[in-house]
Amino acid sequence: MVSAKLSSLNATISKVSGNVMYINTSLGMVSAKITAITTSVNDISANTSKLLGANVSIQTTLGTISGKITSVSGNTATIKTDLGNLTTSVNSIKSSASKISTVSSALSTTEIFEIVILVLVIITLALVAVVIGRTRKQ
């Protein structure tokens, strides 16, 4: 178990298990998948400037975002990604989290029913075309 104070991020690493890091914040426990660390930590009390330039992967429910830490100021870290700059802090996570309800990529029952009906209509039209083609030949 690794324990270190991340005072600039208002967080504490509670443990690292395999490739998952568990961080306690004022919002509760956060787990982050660790895929690559390009800096080495020689001292747990090292300041956050050693994080600058580190490649990071952010695991979300929608997929993984890769980026590089470009700055750390107070409790805010800026991560440059292919989608642009991502700025994160404990306070911004708290305010934006209240706006998110549920994100789901599964099809609803209605959408599945509509797809089944569409497929049946296409099959019916194909069969009608075959029957019309055969009756014209006779």
Short mmCIF file of C-alpha atoms in Angstrom, two decimals:
data_model
loop_
_atom_site.label_atom_id
_atom_site.label_comp_id
_atom_site.label_asym_id
_atom_site.label_seq_id
_atom_site.Cartn_x
_atom_site.Cartn_y
_atom_site.Cartn_z
CA MET A 1 0.00 0.00 0.00
CA VAL A 2 1.32 3.42 -0.98
CA SER A 3 0.26 6.47 0.99
CA ALA A 4 1.26 10.01 0.03
CA LYS A 5 -0.15 13.50 0.52
CA LEU A 6 -1.06 15.32 -2.69
CA SER A 7 -1.79 18.65 -1.01
CA SER A 8 -1.77 20.59 -4.27
CA LEU A 9 -4.59 18.35 -5.54
CA ASN A 10 -6.41 18.10 -2.19
CA ALA A 11 -6.14 14.31 -2.46
CA THR A 12 -4.37 11.32 -0.91
CA ILE A 13 -3.26 8.17 -2.73
CA SER A 14 -4.63 5.39 -0.55
CA LYS A 15 -3.28 2.39 -2.45
CA VAL A 16 -1.97 1.09 -5.75
CA SER A 17 -3.17 -2.35 -6.74
CA GLY A 18 -1.85 -3.74 -10.02
CA ASN A 19 -2.45 -1.00 -12.57
CA VAL A 20 -5.16 0.80 -10.57
CA MET A 21 -4.48 3.73 -8.22
CA TYR A 22 -7.04 4.60 -5.52
CA ILE A 23 -7.22 8.27 -4.51
CA ASN A 24 -9.21 9.71 -1.59
CA THR A 25 -10.68 13.15 -2.33
CA SER A 26 -13.21 15.36 -0.59
CA LEU A 27 -15.76 13.80 -2.98
CA GLY A 28 -14.92 10.25 -1.96
CA MET A 29 -12.77 7.46 -3.41
CA VAL A 30 -11.59 7.78 -7.02
CA SER A 31 -9.90 4.95 -8.89
CA ALA A 32 -7.66 5.62 -11.87
CA LYS A 33 -6.13 3.12 -14.27
CA ILE A 34 -2.38 3.58 -14.57
CA THR A 35 -1.17 2.73 -18.06
CA ALA A 36 2.06 4.68 -18.37
CA ILE A 37 4.26 6.73 -16.10
CA THR A 38 7.17 8.49 -17.76
CA THR A 39 8.56 10.08 -14.60
CA SER A 40 10.06 8.28 -11.65
CA VAL A 41 9.22 9.20 -8.08
CA ASN A 42 12.29 9.08 -5.86
CA ASP A 43 10.72 10.86 -2.92
CA ILE A 44 7.08 10.70 -1.86
CA SER A 45 7.21 14.31 -0.73
CA ALA A 46 8.48 15.41 -4.17
CA ASN A 47 6.77 18.50 -5.43
CA THR A 48 4.27 18.42 -8.28
CA SER A 49 6.68 19.89 -10.83
CA LYS A 50 7.99 16.34 -11.32
CA LEU A 51 4.56 15.48 -12.75
CA LEU A 52 4.93 17.97 -15.58
CA GLY A 53 5.36 16.25 -18.93
CA ALA A 54 4.05 12.91 -17.63
CA ASN A 55 1.91 10.93 -20.07
CA VAL A 56 -1.43 9.99 -18.55
CA SER A 57 -4.44 7.91 -19.49
CA ILE A 58 -7.82 8.87 -18.07
CA GLN A 59 -10.28 5.99 -17.89
CA THR A 60 -13.88 7.13 -18.30
CA THR A 61 -17.15 5.29 -18.79
CA LEU A 62 -17.00 6.34 -22.44
CA GLY A 63 -13.43 5.16 -23.07
CA THR A 64 -9.85 6.19 -22.45
CA ILE A 65 -8.43 9.66 -23.04
CA SER A 66 -4.64 9.97 -23.35
CA GLY A 67 -2.77 13.17 -22.66
CA LYS A 68 0.21 14.89 -21.10
CA ILE A 69 0.27 16.99 -17.93
CA THR A 70 1.26 20.50 -19.01
CA SER A 71 0.80 22.44 -15.77
CA VAL A 72 -0.12 22.10 -12.10
CA SER A 73 -1.23 25.15 -10.16
CA GLY A 74 -2.77 24.94 -6.71
CA ASN A 75 -5.42 22.23 -6.91
CA THR A 76 -5.75 22.47 -10.70
CA ALA A 77 -3.90 20.32 -13.24
CA THR A 78 -4.02 20.93 -17.00
CA ILE A 79 -3.78 17.90 -19.27
CA LYS A 80 -3.28 18.36 -23.02
CA THR A 81 -5.24 15.75 -25.02
CA ASP A 82 -6.09 15.23 -28.69
CA LEU A 83 -9.47 16.79 -27.89
CA GLY A 84 -7.90 19.91 -26.38
CA ASN A 85 -6.82 20.93 -22.90
CA LEU A 86 -8.50 19.27 -19.93
CA THR A 87 -8.41 21.22 -16.69
CA THR A 88 -9.38 19.31 -13.59
CA SER A 89 -9.72 20.10 -9.91
CA VAL A 90 -11.68 18.76 -6.98
CA ASN A 91 -14.05 21.75 -7.08
CA SER A 92 -14.76 21.53 -10.82
CA ILE A 93 -15.42 17.79 -10.55
CA LYS A 94 -17.93 18.45 -7.78
CA SER A 95 -19.85 21.09 -9.78
CA SER A 96 -19.85 19.22 -13.08
CA ALA A 97 -20.72 15.85 -11.54
CA SER A 98 -24.07 17.19 -10.37
CA LYS A 99 -25.03 17.90 -14.00
CA ILE A 100 -24.44 14.34 -15.25
CA SER A 101 -27.28 11.88 -14.88
CA THR A 102 -26.84 8.63 -16.81
CA VAL A 103 -24.89 7.94 -19.99
CA SER A 104 -25.77 4.73 -21.78
CA SER A 105 -24.94 3.43 -25.23
CA ALA A 106 -27.42 0.53 -25.16
CA LEU A 107 -30.36 0.51 -27.57
CA SER A 108 -33.80 0.97 -26.06
CA THR A 109 -36.56 -1.60 -26.55
CA THR A 110 -38.32 0.76 -28.97
CA GLU A 111 -35.17 1.14 -31.12
CA ILE A 112 -34.68 -2.63 -31.25
CA PHE A 113 -38.34 -3.10 -32.23
CA GLU A 114 -37.98 -0.49 -35.02
CA ILE A 115 -34.87 -2.24 -36.36
CA VAL A 116 -36.65 -5.62 -36.38
CA ILE A 117 -39.65 -4.12 -38.23
CA LEU A 118 -37.32 -2.47 -40.78
CA VAL A 119 -35.54 -5.79 -41.43
CA LEU A 120 -38.88 -7.58 -41.87
CA VAL A 121 -40.06 -4.92 -44.35
CA ILE A 122 -36.85 -5.27 -46.36
CA ILE A 123 -37.20 -9.08 -46.44
CA THR A 124 -40.85 -8.75 -47.52
CA LEU A 125 -39.91 -6.34 -50.33
CA ALA A 126 -37.17 -8.70 -51.50
CA LEU A 127 -39.62 -11.63 -51.57
CA VAL A 128 -42.19 -9.55 -53.49
CA ALA A 129 -39.52 -8.60 -56.03
CA VAL A 130 -38.61 -12.28 -56.51
CA VAL A 131 -42.27 -13.29 -56.97
CA ILE A 132 -42.89 -10.46 -59.47
CA GLY A 133 -39.73 -11.42 -61.37
CA ARG A 134 -40.86 -15.05 -61.61
CA THR A 135 -44.40 -14.18 -62.73
CA ARG A 136 -43.06 -11.95 -65.51
CA LYS A 137 -40.91 -14.82 -66.83
CA GLN A 138 -43.98 -17.09 -67.12
#
